[in-house]
Coordinates of C-alpha atoms in Angstrom, one line a residue:
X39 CA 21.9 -7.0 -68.5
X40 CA 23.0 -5.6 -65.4
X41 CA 24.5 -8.4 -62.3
X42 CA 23.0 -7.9 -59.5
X43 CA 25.4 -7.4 -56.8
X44 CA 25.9 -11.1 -54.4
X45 CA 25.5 -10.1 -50.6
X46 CA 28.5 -10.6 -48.8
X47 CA 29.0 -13.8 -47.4
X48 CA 28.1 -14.2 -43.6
X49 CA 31.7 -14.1 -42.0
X50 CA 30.1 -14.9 -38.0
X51 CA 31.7 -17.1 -36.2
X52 CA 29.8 -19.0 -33.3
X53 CA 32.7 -17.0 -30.8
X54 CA 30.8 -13.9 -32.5
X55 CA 27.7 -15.6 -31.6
X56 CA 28.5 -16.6 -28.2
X57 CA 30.1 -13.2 -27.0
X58 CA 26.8 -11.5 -28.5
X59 CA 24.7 -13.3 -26.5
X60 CA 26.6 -12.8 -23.3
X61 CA 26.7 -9.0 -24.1
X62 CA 23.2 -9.0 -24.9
X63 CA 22.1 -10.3 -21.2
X64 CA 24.6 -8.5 -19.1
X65 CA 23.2 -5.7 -16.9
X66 CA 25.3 -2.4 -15.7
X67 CA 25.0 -1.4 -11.8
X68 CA 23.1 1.9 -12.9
X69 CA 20.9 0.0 -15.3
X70 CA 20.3 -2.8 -12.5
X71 CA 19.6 0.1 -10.3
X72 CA 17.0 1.7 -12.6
X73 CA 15.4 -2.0 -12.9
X74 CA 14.9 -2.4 -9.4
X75 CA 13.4 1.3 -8.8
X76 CA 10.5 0.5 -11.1
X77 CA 9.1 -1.5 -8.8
X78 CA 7.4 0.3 -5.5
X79 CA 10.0 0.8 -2.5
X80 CA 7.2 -1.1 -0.3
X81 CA 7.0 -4.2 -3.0
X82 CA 10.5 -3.7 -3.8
X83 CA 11.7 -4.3 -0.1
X84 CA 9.0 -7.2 0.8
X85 CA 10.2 -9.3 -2.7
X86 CA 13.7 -8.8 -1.4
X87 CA 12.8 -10.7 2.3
X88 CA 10.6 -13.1 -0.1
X89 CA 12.9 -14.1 -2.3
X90 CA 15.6 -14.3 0.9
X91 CA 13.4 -16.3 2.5
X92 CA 12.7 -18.6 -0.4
X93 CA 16.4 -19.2 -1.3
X94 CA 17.3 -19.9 1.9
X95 CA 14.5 -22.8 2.3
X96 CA 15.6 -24.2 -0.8
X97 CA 19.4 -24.5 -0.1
X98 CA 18.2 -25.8 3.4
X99 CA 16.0 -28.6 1.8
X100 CA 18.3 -28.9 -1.3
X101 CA 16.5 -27.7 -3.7
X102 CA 17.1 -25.2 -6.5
X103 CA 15.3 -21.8 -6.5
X104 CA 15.9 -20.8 -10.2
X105 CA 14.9 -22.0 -12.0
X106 CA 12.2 -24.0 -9.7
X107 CA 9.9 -26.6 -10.4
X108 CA 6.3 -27.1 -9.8
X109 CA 6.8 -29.6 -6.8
X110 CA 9.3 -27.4 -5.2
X111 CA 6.6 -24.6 -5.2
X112 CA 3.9 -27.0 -3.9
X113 CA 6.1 -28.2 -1.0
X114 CA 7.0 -24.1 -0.5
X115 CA 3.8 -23.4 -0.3
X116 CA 3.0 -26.0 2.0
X117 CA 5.7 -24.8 4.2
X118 CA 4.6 -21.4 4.5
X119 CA 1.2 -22.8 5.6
X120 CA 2.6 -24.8 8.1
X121 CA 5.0 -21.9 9.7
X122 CA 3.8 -19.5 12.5
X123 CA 4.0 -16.1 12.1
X124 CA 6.3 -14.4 14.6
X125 CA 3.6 -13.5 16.6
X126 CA 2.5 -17.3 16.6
X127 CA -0.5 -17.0 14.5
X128 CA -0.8 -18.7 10.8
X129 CA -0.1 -17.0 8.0
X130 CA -2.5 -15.1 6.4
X131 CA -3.2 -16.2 2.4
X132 CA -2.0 -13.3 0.9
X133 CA 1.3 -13.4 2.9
X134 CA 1.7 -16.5 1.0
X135 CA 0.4 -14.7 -2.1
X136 CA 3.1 -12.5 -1.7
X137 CA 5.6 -14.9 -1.7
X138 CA 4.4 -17.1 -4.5
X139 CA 4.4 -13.5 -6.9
X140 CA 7.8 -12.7 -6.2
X141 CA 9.2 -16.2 -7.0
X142 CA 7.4 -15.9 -9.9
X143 CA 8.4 -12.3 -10.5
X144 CA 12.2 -13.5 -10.2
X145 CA 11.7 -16.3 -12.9
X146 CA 10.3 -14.1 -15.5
X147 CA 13.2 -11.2 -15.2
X148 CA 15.3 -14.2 -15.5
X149 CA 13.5 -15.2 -18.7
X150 CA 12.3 -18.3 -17.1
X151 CA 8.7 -19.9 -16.8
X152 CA 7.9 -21.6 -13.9
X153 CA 4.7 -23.9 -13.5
X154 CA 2.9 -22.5 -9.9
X155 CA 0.1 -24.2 -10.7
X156 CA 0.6 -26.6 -7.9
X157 CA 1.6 -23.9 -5.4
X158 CA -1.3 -22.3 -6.4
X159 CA -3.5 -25.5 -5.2
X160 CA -1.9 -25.6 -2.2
X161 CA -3.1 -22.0 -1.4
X162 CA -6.6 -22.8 -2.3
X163 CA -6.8 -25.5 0.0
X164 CA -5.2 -23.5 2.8
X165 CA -7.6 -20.9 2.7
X166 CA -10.8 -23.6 2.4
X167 CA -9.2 -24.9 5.9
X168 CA -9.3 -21.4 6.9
X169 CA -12.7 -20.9 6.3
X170 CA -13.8 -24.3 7.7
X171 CA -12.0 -23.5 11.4
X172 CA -13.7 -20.6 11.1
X173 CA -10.8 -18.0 10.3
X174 CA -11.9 -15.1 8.9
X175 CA -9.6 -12.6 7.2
X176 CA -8.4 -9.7 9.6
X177 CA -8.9 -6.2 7.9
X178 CA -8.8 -2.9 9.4
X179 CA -12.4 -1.3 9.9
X180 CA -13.4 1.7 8.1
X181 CA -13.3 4.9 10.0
X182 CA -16.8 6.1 8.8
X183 CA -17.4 9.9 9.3
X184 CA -18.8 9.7 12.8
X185 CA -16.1 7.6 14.1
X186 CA -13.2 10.2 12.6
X187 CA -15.1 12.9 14.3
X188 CA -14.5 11.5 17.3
X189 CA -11.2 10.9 17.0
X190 CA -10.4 14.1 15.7
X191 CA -12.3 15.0 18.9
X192 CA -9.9 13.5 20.9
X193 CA -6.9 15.6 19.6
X194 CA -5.9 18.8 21.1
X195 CA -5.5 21.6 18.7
X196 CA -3.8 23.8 21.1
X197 CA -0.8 21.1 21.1
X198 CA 1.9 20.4 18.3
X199 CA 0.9 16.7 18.2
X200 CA -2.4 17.2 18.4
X201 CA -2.8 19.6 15.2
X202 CA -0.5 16.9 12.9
X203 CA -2.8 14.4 14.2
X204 CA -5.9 15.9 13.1
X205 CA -4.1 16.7 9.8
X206 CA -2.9 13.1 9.3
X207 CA -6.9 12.1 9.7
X208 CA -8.5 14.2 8.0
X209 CA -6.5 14.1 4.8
X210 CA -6.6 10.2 5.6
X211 CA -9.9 10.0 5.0
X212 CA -10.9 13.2 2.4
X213 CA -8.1 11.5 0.0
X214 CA -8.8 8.0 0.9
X215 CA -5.0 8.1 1.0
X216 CA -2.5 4.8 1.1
X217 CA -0.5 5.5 4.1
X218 CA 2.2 5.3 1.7
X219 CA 1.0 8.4 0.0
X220 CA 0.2 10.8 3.1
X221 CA 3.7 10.1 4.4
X222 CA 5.1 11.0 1.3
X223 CA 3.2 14.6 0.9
X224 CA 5.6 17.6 1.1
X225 CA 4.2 20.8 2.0
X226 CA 5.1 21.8 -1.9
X227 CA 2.1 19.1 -2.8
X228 CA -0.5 21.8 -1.6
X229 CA -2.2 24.5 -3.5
X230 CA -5.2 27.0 -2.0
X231 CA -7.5 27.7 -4.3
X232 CA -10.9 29.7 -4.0
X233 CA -12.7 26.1 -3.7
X234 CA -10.5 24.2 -1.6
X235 CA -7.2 22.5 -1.6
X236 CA -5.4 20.8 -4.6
X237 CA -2.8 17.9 -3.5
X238 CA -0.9 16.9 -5.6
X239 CA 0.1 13.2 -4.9
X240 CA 3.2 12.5 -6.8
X241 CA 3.6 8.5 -6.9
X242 CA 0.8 5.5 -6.0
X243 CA 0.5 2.0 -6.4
X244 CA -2.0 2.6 -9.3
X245 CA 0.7 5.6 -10.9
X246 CA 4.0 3.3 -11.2
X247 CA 5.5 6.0 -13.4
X248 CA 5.3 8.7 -10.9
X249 CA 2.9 11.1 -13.8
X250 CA 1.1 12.6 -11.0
X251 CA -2.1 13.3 -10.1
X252 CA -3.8 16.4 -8.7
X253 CA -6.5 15.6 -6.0
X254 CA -9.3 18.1 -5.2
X255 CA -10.4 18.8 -1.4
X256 CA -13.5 21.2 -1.2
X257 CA -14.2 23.2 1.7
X258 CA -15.6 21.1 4.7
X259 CA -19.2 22.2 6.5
X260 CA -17.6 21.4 10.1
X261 CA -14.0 23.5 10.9
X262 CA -12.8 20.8 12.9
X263 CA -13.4 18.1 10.2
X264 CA -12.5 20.2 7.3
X265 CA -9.3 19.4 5.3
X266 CA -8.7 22.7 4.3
X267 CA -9.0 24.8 7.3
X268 CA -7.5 21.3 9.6
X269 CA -4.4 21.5 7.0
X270 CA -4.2 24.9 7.1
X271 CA -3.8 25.0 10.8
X272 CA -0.9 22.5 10.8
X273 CA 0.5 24.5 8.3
X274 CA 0.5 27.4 9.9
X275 CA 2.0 25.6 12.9
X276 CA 4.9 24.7 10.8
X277 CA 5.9 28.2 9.6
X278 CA 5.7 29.5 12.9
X279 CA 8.6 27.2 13.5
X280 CA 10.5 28.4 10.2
X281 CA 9.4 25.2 8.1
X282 CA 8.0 26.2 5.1
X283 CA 9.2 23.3 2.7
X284 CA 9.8 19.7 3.1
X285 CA 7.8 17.4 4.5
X286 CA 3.9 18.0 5.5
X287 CA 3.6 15.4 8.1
X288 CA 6.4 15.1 10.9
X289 CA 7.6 13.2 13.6
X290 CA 7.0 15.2 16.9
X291 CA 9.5 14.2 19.8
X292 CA 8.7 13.3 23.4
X293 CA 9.4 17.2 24.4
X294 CA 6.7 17.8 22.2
X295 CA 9.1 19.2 19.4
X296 CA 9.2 18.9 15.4
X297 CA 11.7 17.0 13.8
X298 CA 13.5 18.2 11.3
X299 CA 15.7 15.5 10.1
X300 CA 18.5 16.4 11.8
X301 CA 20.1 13.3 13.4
X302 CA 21.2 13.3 17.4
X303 CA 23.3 11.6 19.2
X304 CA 21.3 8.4 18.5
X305 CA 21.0 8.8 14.5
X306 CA 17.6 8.3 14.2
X307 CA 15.7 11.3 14.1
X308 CA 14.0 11.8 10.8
X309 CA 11.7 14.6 9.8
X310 CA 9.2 12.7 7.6
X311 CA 6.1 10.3 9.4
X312 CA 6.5 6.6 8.5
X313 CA 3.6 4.6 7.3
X314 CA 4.2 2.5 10.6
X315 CA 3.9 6.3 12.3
X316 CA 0.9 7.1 10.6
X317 CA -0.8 3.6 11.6
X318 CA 0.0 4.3 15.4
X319 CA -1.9 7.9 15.3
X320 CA -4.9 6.1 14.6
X321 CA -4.8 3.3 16.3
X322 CA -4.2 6.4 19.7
X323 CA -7.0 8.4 18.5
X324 CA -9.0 5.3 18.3
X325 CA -8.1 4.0 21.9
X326 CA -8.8 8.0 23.1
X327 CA -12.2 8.1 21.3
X328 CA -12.8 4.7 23.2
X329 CA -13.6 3.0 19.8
X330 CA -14.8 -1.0 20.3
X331 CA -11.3 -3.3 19.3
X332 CA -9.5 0.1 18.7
X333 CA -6.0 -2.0 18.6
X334 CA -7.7 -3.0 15.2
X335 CA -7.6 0.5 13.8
X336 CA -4.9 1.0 11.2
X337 CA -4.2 4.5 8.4
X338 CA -5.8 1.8 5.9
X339 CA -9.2 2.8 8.1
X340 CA -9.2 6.6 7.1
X341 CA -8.8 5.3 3.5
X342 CA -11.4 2.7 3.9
X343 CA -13.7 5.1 5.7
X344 CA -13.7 7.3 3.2
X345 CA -14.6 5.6 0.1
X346 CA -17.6 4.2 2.5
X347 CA -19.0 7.3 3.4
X348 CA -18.9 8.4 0.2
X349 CA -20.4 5.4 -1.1
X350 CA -23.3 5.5 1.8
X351 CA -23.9 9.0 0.5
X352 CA -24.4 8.0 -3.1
X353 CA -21.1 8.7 -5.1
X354 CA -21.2 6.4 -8.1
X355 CA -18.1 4.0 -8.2
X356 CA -16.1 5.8 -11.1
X357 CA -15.8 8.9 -8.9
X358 CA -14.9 7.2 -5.5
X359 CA -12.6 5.0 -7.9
X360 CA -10.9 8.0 -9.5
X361 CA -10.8 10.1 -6.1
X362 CA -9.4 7.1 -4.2
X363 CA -6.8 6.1 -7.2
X364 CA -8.5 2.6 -7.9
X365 CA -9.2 0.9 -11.0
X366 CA -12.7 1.0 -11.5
X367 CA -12.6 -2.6 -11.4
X368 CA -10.6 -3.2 -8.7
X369 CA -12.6 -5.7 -6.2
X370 CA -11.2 -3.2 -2.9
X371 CA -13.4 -0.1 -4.1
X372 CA -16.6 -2.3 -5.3
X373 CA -16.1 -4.0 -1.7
X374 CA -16.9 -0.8 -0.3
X375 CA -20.0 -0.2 -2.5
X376 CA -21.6 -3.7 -1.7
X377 CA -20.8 -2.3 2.1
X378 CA -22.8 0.5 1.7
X379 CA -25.9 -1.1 -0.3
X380 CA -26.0 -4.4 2.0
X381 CA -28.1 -2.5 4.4
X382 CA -29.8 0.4 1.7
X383 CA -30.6 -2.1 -1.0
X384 CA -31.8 -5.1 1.2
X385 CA -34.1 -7.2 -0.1
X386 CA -35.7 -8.2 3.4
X387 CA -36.1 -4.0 4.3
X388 CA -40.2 -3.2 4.0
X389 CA -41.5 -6.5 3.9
X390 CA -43.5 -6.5 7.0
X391 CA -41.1 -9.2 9.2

């Protein structure tokens, strides 16, 4: 009968073991790199003044950021509450949201669990005081359909500014676009076809892993509303100043000229819009279309407005969802619904009050 042959004995040492595990949780620069470009650039930058902030409270109050304890989250918390804003108003909630996710984000890349349970308390009981002073929570109101036409009135076509403008609004609103995503649209993201406009938006919050997704714009019934022709314009603008690639929406100087990322003497010319840019072209065509609280008026209005509209004029949620790059169960897009029914779907409408 054959022997069957003996494994070989187990010749690890616990140096072997030790080095291993070192090895094993040891991070390159590249792959560090890579880590931190999965997350989005805007999350990515606000979890870096989070966790900044954080750290710097704890060293300050001696106490130890990571790994933290419940209490230390609970008196963080409570902190935050208690800490104007630098315009001297209180924090909104989900400022302190924020900042509870990313100290929790930091303890589970670090392997760690951390109890926020406590923290969490905290912030209910900071928004119930909220509520009870009678603090409501700011958001930006939607730029329904008639209000964009009158900003879009407000813009002069014959003017460089004023055809971006009416570009940045229009496809604002047709895409319900994060501001994130119009200032990131290259004029390569556009296709004509024989019903309308394809954009291609390359990244969003919902698409982490950049696959892409292709969004249809038909043919508008008013030319000065429509995102085809309104795009096409701007377009056309751009070409007849030799840009035909790069990015769609630009910063236009105080002369009135494009940008085109080349730097001056200051350094700080830059050819694409920022999110912050986008924000003040609505919140001007607001205060020209003499909106009420136009100061209120933010690019998270077009993208508001839009799914509104659409709502009011009977899209089902799936498509406003899909079109506007929610999660059909996200609470933002069914907000918008309830919006639109409160009034269409009342139960006190007809009843003879």
């Amino acid at each position: 009968m054959t022997e069957l042959a003996r494994p070989a004995p187990d010749t690890t040492t616990p140096a072997d073991i030790a080095a291993a595990t070192t090895a094993d949780r040891e991070l390159s620069e590249a792959a560090r790199a890579r880590v931190a470009g999965g997350l989005a650039d805007n999350t990515s930058r606000a979890y870096a003044r989070d966790w900044e902030t954080f750290t710097a409270w704890c060293a300050e109050h001696g106490r130890t950021p990571l790994p933290a304890s419940a209490e230390t989250l609970a008196e963080y918390v409570t902190h935050l509450a208690a800490t104007p804003t630098r315009r001297g108003t209180p924090p909104a909630p989900s400022t302190i949201e924020r900042a509870l996710a990313c100290v929790q984000s930091r303890h589970k890349k670090a392997g760690l669990t951390v109890n926020a349970e406590g923290g969490r308390l905290a912030l209910r009981a900071y928004r119930k005081e909220r509520a009870k002073a009678g603090t409501r929570t700011r958001k930006a109101p939607p730029a329904e359909l008639d209000l964009l036409r009158r900003m879009i009135d407000g813009c002069d076509p014959a003017t460089l500014a004023g055809l971006r403008d009416r570009a940045a609004l229009v496809l604002g609103f047709a895409l319900m676009g994060r501001r994130s995503e119009l200032a990131a649209l290259d004029l390569g993201d556009l296709a004509l076809t024989a019903d309308g406009l394809e954009v291609t938006i390359r990244q969003s919050k919902t698409d982490q892993d950049a696959r892409g997704e292709v969004v249809p714009l038909p043919y508008g019934s008013h030319p000065d509303t429509c995102p085809v022709r309104v795009v096409q314009a701007w377009s056309a603008a751009l070409a007849g100043h030799g840009i035909t690639a790069g990015p769609l929406l630009r910063g236009i100087d105080r002369h009135g000229r494009i940008t085109t990322g080349q730097a001056g003497a200051s350094g700080k010319a830059a050819a694409r819009i920022s999110g912050h840019g986008l924000n003040l072209i609505v919140r001007r065509a607001a205060t020209r279309a003499g909106l009420p609280n136009a100061e209120t008026y933010t690019a998270h209005s077009l993208r508001a407005g839009g799914a509104t509209t659409a709502a009011k004029n009977g899209a089902p949620v799936s498509a406003i969802a899909r079109h506007g790059r929610w999660s059909e169960t996200s609470p933002v897009v069914h907000g918008y619904i309830r919006s639109a029914d409160k009034w269409r779907d009342n139960p006190m409408r007809g009843i003879g009050l």
